[in-house]
PDB file of C-alpha atoms in Angstrom:
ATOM      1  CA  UNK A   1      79.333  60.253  91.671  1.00  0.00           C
ATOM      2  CA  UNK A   2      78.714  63.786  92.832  1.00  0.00           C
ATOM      3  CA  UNK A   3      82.239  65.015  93.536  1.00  0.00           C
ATOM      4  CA  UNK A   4      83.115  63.575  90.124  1.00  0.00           C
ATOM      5  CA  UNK A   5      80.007  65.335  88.451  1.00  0.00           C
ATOM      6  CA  UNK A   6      81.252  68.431  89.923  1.00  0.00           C
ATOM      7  CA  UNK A   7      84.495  68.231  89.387  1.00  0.00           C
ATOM      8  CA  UNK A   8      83.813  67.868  85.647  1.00  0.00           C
ATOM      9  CA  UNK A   9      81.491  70.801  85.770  1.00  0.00           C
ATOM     10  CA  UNK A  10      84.482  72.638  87.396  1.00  0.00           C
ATOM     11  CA  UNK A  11      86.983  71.261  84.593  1.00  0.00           C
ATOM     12  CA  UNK A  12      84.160  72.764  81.901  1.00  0.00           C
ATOM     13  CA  UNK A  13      83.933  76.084  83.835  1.00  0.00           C
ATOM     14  CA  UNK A  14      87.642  76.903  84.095  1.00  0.00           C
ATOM     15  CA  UNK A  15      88.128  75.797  80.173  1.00  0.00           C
ATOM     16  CA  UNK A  16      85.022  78.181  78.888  1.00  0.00           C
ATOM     17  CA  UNK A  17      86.597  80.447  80.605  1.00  0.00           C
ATOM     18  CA  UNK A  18      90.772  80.204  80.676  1.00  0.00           C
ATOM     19  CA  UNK A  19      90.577  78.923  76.549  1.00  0.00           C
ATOM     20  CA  UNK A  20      88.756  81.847  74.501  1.00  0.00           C
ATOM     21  CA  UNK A  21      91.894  84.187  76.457  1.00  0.00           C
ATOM     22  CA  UNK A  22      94.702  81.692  75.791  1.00  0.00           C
ATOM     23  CA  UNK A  23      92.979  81.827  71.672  1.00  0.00           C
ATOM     24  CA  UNK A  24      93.277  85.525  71.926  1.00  0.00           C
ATOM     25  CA  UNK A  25      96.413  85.662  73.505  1.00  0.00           C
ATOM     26  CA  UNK A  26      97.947  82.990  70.393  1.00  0.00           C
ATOM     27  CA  UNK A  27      96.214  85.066  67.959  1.00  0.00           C
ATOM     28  CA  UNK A  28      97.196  88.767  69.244  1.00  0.00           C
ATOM     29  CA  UNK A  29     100.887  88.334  70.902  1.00  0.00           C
ATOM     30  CA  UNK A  30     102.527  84.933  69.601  1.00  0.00           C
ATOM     31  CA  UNK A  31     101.183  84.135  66.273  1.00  0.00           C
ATOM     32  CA  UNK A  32     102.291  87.893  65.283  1.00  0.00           C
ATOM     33  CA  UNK A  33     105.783  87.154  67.325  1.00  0.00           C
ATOM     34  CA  UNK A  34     106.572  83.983  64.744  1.00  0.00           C
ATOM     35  CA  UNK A  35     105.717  85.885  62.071  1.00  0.00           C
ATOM     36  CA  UNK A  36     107.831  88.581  62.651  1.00  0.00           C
ATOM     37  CA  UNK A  37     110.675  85.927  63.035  1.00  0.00           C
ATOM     38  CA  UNK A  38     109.684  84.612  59.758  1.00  0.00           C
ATOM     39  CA  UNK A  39     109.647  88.365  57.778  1.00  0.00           C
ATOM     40  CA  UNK A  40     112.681  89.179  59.597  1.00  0.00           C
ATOM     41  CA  UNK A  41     115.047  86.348  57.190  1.00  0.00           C
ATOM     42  CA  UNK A  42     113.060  87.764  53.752  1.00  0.00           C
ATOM     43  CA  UNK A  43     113.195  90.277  51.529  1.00  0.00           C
ATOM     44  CA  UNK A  44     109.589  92.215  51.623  1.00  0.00           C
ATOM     45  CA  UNK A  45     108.254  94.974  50.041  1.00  0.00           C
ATOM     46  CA  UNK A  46     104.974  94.247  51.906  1.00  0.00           C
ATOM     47  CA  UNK A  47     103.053  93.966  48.601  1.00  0.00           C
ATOM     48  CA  UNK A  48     104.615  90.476  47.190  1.00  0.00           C
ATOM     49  CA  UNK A  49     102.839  88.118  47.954  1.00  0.00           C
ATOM     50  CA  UNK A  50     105.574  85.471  48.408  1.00  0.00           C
ATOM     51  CA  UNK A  51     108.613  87.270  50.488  1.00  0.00           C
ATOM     52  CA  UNK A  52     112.312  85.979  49.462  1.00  0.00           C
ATOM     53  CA  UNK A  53     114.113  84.297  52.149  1.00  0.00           C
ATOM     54  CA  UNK A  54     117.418  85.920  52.419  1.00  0.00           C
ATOM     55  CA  UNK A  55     118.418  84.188  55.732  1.00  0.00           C
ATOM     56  CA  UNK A  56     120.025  86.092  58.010  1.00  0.00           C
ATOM     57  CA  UNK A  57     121.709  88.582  55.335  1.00  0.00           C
ATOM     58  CA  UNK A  58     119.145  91.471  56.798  1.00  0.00           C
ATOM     59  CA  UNK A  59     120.994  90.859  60.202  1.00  0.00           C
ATOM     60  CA  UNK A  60     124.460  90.939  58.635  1.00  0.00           C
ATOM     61  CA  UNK A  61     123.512  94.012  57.272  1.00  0.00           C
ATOM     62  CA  UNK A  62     122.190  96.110  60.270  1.00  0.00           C
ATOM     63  CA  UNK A  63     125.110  95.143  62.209  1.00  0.00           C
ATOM     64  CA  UNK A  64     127.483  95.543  59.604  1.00  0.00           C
ATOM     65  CA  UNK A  65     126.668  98.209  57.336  1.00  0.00           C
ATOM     66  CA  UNK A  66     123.636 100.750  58.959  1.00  0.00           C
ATOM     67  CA  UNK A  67     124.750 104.236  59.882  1.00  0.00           C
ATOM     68  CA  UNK A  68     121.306 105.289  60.249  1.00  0.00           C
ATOM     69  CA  UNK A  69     120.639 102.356  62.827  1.00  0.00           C
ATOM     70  CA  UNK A  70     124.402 102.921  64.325  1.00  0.00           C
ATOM     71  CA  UNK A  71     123.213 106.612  65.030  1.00  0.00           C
ATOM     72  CA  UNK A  72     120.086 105.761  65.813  1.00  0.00           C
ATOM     73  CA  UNK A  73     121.160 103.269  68.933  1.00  0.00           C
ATOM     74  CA  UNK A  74     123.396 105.683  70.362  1.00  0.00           C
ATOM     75  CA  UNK A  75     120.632 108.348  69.791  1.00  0.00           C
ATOM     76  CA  UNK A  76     118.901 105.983  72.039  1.00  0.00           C
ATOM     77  CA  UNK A  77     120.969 104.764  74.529  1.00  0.00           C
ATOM     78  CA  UNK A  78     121.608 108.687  75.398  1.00  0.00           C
ATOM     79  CA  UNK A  79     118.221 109.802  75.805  1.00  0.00           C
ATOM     80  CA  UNK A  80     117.551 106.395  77.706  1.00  0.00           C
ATOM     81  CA  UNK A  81     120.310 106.961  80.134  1.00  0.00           C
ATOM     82  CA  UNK A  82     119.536 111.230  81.047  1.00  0.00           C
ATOM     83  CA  UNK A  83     115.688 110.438  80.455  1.00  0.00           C
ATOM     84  CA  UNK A  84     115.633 107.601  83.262  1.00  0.00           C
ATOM     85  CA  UNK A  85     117.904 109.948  86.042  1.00  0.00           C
ATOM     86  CA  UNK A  86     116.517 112.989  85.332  1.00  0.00           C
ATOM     87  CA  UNK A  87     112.599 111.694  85.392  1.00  0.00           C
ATOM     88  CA  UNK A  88     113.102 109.421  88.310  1.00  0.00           C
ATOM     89  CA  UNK A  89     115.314 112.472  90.426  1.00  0.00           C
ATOM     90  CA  UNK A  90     112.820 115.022  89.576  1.00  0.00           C
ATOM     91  CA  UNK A  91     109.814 112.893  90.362  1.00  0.00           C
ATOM     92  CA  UNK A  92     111.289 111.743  93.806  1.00  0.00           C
ATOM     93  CA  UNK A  93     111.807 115.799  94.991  1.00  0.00           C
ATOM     94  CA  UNK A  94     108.344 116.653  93.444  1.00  0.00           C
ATOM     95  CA  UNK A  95     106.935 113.870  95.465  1.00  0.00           C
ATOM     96  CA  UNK A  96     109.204 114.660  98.575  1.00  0.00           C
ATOM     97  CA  UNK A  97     107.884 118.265  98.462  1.00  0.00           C
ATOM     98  CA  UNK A  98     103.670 117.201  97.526  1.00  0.00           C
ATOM     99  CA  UNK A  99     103.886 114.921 100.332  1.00  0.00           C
ATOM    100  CA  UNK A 100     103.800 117.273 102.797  1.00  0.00           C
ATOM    101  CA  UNK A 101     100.788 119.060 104.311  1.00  0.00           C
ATOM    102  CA  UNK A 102     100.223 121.741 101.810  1.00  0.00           C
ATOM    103  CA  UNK A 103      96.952 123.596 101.205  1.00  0.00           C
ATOM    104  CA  UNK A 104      97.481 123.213  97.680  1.00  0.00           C
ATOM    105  CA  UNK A 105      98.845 120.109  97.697  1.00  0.00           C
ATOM    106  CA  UNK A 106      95.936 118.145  96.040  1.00  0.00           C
ATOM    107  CA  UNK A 107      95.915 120.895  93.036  1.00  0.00           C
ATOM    108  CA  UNK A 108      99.816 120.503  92.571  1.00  0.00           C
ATOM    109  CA  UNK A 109      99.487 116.713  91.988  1.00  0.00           C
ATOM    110  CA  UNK A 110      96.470 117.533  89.861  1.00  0.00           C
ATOM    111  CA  UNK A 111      98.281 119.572  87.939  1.00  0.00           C
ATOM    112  CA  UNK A 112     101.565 117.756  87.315  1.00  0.00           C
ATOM    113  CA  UNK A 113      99.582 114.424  86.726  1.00  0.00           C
ATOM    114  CA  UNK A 114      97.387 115.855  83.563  1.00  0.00           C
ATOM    115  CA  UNK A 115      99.926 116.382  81.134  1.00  0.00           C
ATOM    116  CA  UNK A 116     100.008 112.548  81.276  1.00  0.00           C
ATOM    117  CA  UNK A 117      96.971 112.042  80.166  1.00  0.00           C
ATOM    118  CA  UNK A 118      97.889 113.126  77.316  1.00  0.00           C
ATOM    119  CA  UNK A 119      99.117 111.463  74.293  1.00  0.00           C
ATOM    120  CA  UNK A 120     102.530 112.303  73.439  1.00  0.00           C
ATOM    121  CA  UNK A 121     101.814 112.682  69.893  1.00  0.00           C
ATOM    122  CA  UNK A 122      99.218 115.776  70.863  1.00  0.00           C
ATOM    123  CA  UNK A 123     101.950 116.816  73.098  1.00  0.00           C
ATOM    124  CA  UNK A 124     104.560 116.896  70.392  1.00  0.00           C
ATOM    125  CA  UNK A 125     102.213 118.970  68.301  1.00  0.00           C
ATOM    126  CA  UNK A 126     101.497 121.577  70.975  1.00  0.00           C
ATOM    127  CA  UNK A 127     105.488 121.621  71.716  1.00  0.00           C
ATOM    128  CA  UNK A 128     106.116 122.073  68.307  1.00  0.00           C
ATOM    129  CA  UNK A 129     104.261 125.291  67.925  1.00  0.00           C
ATOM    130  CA  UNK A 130     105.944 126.677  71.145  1.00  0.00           C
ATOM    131  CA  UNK A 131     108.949 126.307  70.026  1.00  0.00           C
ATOM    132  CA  UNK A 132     108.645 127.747  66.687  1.00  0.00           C
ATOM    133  CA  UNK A 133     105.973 130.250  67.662  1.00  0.00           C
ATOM    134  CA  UNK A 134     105.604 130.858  71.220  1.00  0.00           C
ATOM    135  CA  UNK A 135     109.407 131.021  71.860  1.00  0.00           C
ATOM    136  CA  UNK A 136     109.544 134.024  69.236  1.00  0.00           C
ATOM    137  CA  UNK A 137     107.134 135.797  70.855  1.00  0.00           C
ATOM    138  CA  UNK A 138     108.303 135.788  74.042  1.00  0.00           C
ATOM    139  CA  UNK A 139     111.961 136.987  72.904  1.00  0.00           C
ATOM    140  CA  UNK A 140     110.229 139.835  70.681  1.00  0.00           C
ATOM    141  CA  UNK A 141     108.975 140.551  74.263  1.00  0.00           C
ATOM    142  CA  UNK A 142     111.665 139.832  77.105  1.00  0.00           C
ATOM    143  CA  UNK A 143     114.530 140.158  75.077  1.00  0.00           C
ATOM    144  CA  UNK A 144     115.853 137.359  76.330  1.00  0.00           C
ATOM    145  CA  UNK A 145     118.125 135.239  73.793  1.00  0.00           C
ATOM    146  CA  UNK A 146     117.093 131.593  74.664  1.00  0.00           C
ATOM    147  CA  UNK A 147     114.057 132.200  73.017  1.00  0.00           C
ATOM    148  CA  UNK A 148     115.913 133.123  69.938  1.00  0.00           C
ATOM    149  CA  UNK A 149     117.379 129.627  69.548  1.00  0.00           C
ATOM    150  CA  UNK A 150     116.727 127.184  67.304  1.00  0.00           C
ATOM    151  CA  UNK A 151     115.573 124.581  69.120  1.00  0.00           C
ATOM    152  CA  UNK A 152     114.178 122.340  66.564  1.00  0.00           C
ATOM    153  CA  UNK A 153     116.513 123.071  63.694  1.00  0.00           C
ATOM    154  CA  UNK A 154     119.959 122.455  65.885  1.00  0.00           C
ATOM    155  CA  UNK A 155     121.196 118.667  66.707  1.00  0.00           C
ATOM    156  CA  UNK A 156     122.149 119.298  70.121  1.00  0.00           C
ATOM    157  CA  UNK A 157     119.237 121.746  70.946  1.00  0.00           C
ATOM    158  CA  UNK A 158     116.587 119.339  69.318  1.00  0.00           C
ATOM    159  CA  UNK A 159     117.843 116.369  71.647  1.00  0.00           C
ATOM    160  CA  UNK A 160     117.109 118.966  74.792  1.00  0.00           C
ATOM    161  CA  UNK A 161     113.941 119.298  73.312  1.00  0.00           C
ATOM    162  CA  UNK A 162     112.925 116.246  72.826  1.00  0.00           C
ATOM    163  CA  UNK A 163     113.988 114.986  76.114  1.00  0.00           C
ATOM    164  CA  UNK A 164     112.275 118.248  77.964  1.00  0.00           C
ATOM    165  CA  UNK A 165     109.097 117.204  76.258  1.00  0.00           C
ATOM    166  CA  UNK A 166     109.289 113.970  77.640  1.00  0.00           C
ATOM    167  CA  UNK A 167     109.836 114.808  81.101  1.00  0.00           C
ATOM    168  CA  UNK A 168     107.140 117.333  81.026  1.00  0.00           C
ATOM    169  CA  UNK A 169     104.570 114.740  79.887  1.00  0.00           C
ATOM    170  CA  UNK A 170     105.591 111.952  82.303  1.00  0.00           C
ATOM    171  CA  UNK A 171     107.194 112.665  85.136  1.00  0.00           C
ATOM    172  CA  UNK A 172     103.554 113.634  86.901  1.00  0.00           C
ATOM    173  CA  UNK A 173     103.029 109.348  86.381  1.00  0.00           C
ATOM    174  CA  UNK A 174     106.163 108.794  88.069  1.00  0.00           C
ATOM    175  CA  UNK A 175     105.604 111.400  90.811  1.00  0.00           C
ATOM    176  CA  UNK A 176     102.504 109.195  92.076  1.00  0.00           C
ATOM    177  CA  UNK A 177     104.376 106.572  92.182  1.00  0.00           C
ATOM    178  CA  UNK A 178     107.113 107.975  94.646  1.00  0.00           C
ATOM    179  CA  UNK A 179     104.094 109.554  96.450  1.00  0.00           C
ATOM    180  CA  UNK A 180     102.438 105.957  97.341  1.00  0.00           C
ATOM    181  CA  UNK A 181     106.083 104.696  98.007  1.00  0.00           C
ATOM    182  CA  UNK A 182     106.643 108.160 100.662  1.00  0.00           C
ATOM    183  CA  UNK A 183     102.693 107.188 102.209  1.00  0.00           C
ATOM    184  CA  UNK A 184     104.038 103.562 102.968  1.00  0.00           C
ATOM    185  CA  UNK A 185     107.487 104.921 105.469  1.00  0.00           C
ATOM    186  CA  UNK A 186     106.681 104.288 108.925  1.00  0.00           C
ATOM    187  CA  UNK A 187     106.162 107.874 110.871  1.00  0.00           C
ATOM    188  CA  UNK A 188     107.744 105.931 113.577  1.00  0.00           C
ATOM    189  CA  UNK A 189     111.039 105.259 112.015  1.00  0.00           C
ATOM    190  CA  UNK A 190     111.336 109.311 111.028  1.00  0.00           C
ATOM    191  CA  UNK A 191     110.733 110.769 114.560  1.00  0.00           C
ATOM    192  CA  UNK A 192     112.895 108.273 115.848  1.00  0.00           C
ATOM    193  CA  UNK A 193     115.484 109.620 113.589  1.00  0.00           C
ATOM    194  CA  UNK A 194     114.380 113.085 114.448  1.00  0.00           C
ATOM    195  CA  UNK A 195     115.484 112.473 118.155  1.00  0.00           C
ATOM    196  CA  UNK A 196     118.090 110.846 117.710  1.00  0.00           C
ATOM    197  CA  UNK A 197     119.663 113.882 116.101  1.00  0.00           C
ATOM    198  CA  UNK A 198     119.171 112.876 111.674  1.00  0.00           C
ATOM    199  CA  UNK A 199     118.819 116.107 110.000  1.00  0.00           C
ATOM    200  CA  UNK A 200     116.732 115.977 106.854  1.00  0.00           C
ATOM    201  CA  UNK A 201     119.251 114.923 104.188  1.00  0.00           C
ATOM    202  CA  UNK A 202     120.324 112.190 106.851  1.00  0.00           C
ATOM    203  CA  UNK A 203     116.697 110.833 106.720  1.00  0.00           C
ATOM    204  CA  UNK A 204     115.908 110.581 103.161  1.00  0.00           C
ATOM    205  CA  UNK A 205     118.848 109.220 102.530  1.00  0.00           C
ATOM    206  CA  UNK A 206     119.119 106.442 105.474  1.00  0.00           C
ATOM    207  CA  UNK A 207     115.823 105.450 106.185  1.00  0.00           C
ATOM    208  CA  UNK A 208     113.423 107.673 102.815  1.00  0.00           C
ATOM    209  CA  UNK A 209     115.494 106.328 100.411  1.00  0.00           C
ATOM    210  CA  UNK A 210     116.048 102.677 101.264  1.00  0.00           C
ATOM    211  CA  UNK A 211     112.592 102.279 101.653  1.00  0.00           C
ATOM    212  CA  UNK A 212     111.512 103.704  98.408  1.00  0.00           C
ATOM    213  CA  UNK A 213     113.354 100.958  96.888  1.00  0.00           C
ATOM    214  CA  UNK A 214     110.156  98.962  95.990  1.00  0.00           C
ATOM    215  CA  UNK A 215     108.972 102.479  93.897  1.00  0.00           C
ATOM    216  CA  UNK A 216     112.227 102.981  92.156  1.00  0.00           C
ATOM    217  CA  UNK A 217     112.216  99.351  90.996  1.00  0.00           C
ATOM    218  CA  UNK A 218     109.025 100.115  88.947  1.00  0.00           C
ATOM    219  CA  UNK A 219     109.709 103.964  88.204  1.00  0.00           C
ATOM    220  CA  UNK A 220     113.456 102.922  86.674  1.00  0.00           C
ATOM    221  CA  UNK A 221     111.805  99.767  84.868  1.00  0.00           C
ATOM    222  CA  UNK A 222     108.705 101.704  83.443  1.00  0.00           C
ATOM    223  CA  UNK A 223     111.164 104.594  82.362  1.00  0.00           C
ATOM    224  CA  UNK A 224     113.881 102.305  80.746  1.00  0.00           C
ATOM    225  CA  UNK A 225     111.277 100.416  78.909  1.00  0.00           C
ATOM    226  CA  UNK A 226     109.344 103.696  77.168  1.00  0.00           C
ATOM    227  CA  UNK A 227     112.771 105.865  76.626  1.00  0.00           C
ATOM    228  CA  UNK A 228     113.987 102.457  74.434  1.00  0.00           C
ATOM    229  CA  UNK A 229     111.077 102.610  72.540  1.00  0.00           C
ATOM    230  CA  UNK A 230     110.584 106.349  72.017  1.00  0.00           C
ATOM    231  CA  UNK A 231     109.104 107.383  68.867  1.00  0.00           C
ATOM    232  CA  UNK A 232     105.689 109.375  69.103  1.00  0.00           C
ATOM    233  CA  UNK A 233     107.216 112.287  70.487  1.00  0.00           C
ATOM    234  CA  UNK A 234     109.911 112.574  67.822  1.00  0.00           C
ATOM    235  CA  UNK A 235     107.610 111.979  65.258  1.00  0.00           C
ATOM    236  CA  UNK A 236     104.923 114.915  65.715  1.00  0.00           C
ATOM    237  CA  UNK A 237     107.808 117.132  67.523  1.00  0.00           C
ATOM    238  CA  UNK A 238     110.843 116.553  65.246  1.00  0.00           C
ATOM    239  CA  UNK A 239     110.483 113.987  62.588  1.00  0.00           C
ATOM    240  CA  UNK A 240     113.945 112.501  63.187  1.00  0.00           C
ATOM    241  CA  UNK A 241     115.424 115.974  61.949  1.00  0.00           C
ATOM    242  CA  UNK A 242     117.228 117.860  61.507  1.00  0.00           C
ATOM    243  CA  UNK A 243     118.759 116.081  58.948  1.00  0.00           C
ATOM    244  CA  UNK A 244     118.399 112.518  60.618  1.00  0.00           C
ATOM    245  CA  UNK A 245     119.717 113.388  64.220  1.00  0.00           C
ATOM    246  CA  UNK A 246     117.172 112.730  66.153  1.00  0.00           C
ATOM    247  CA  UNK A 247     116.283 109.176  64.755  1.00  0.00           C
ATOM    248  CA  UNK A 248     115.184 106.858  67.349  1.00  0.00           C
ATOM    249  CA  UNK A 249     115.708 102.753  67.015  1.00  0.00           C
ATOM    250  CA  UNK A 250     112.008 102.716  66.802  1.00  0.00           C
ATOM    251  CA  UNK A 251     111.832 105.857  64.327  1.00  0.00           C
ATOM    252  CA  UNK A 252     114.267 104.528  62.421  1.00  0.00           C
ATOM    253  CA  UNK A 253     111.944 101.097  62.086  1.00  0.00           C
ATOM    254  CA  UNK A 254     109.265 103.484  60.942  1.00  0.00           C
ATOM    255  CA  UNK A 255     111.126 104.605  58.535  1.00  0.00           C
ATOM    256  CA  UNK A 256     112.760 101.773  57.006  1.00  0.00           C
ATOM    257  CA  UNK A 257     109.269  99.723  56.816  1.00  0.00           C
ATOM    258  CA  UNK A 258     106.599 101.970  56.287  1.00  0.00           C
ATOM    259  CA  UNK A 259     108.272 104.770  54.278  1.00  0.00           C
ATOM    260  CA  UNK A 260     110.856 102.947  52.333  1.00  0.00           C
ATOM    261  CA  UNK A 261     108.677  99.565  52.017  1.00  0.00           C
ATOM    262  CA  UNK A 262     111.710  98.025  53.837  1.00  0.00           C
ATOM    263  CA  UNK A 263     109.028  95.499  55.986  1.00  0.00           C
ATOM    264  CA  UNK A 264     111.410  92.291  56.242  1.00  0.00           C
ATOM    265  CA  UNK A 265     114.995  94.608  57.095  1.00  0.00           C
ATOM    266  CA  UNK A 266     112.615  96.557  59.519  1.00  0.00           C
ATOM    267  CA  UNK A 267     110.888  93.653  60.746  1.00  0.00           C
ATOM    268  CA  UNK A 268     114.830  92.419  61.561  1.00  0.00           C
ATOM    269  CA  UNK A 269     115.513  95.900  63.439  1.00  0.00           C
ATOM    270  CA  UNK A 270     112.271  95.349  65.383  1.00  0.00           C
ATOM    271  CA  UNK A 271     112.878  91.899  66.483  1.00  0.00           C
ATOM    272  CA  UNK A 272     116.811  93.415  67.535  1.00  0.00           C
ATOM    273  CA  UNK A 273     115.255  95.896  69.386  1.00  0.00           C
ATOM    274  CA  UNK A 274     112.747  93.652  71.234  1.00  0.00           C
ATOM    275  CA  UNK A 275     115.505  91.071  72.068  1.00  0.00           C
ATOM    276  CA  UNK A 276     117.389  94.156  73.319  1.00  0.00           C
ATOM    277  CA  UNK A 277     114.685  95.600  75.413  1.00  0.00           C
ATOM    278  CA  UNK A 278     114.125  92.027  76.980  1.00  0.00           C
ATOM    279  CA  UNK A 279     117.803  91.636  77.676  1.00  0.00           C
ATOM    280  CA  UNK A 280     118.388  95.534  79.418  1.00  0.00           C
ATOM    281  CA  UNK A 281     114.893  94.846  81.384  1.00  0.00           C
ATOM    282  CA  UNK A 282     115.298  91.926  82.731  1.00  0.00           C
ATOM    283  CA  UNK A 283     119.278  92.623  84.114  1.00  0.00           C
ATOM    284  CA  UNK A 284     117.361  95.790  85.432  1.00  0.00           C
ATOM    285  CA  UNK A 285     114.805  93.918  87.152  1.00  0.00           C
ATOM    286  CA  UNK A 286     117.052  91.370  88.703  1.00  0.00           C
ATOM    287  CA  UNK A 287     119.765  94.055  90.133  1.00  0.00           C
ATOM    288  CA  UNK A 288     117.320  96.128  91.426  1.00  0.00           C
ATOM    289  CA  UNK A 289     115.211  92.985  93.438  1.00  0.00           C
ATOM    290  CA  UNK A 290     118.805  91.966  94.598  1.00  0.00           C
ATOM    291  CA  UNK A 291     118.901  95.609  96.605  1.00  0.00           C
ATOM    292  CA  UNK A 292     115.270  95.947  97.612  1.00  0.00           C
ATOM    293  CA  UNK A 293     116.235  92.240  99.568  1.00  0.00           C
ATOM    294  CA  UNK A 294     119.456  94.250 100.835  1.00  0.00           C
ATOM    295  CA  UNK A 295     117.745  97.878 101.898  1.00  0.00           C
TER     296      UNK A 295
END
């Protein structure tokens, strides 16, 4: 009679305290998930209160007949592809060079980490005024004609920019990571390559490297996942201009619900995107797990 009385009181325990988060998690992730499946086969202005079901016409549509979205995915795919080598490369030889035994070593990490804190909006904002103000200034002063460009009002140049900004802000986050991955190499397994001759390419690249795979699993996944869905930065740096060229997938969501009352097409573009993002992370995930088995 005991063991059953506490297993009961065991049962009661687990469900007080497993059912409130499993009501929270319905009410906050999935219930909002089948909704958005729902909007995405209506026409909604967001105001009506009954939305007309238009099947899967707002599909037929985006794949069919959207230049902005068109431009907008390969806008994407771009910055997705330079943001997630560049990040990841500079991170690894920021980490490579803060690992070692620097005086200033803890001040250096310090200082690339802060940046982000930040939100990327505020950083957008600052960036913004650089370019258009700070760059001018420092040309009136050095002379130099990079700072003469228009970086914001030029397709190609505002692309740079918006990718500079967003290695500026995040690569500190990655940088850790690498740095816990370096902390984790065996000394043992470097001086053993030392005397047997490995120069300092030939370790990082046949016993550093390999062994980092763990870290570049997360860094590539992390940095796939938020260069997909990049909008705050273009919002407060460029607004999608000039003239529409810097229009994310997610931007162009923005856009299409909130500013042109578009909520059931944008709804469809968000639940495209999300299947899309699922799809790229999860091949991701299960190449990289197949070579962290192999190194």
């Amino acid at each position: 009679m005991l063991k059953l009385g506490r297993k009961r009181a065991e049962k009661v325990e687990f469900a007080a305290f497993t059912i409130p988060i499993l009501i929270c998690v319905l009410a906050v992730f999935y219930y909002p998930f089948i909704m958005t499946i729902r909007y995405s086969l209506t026409k909604w202005n967001g105001i009506s209160k009954h939305p007309t079901f238009v099947g899967f016409d707002n599909f037929k549509q985006i794949f069919m007949g959207d230049a902005n979205f068109t431009n907008a995915a390969w806008f994407t795919v771009k910055y997705a592809v330079l943001y997630i080598v560049l990040v990841n490369v500079i991170a690894i030889l920021l980490a490579l060079i803060l690992d070692m035994k620097l005086k200033t070593t803890s001040w250096l990490r310090a200082a690339f980490f802060i940046p982000y804190i930040l939100s990327l909006v505020i950083v957008g904002f600052i960036w913004k005024f650089i370019f258009m103000q700070g760059f001018e200034s420092l040309g009136a002063s050095t002379g130099w004609g990079v700072f003469g460009l228009s970086w914001l009002g030029e397709p190609g140049l505002a692309f740079i920019s918006v990718l500079l900004v967003s290695l500026w802000q995040s690569v500190g986050f990655y940088m850790v990571i690498y740095i816990a991955g370096l902390q984790s190499v065996p000394d043992d397994l470097k001086e053993a390559a030392t005397v047997d001759g490995a120069g300092p390419v030939r370790r990082f690249f046949s016993i550093t490297l390999p062994l980092l795979a763990p870290s570049i699993t997360i860094s590539v996944f992390m940095a796939l996942t938020n260069s997909i869905k990049v909008f705050d930065v273009i919002l407060s740096l460029t607004g999608g201009g000039p003239g529409g060229t810097t229009y994310s997938v997610a931007y162009d969501i923005y856009r299409d619900t909130f500013q042109n009352n578009l909520y059931g097409y944008g709804t469809a573009k968000a639940l495209i995107l999300f299947v899309a993002v699922l799809i790229i992370t999860v091949i991701q995930l299960t190449i990289f797990k197949r070579r962290e088995v192999e190194a």
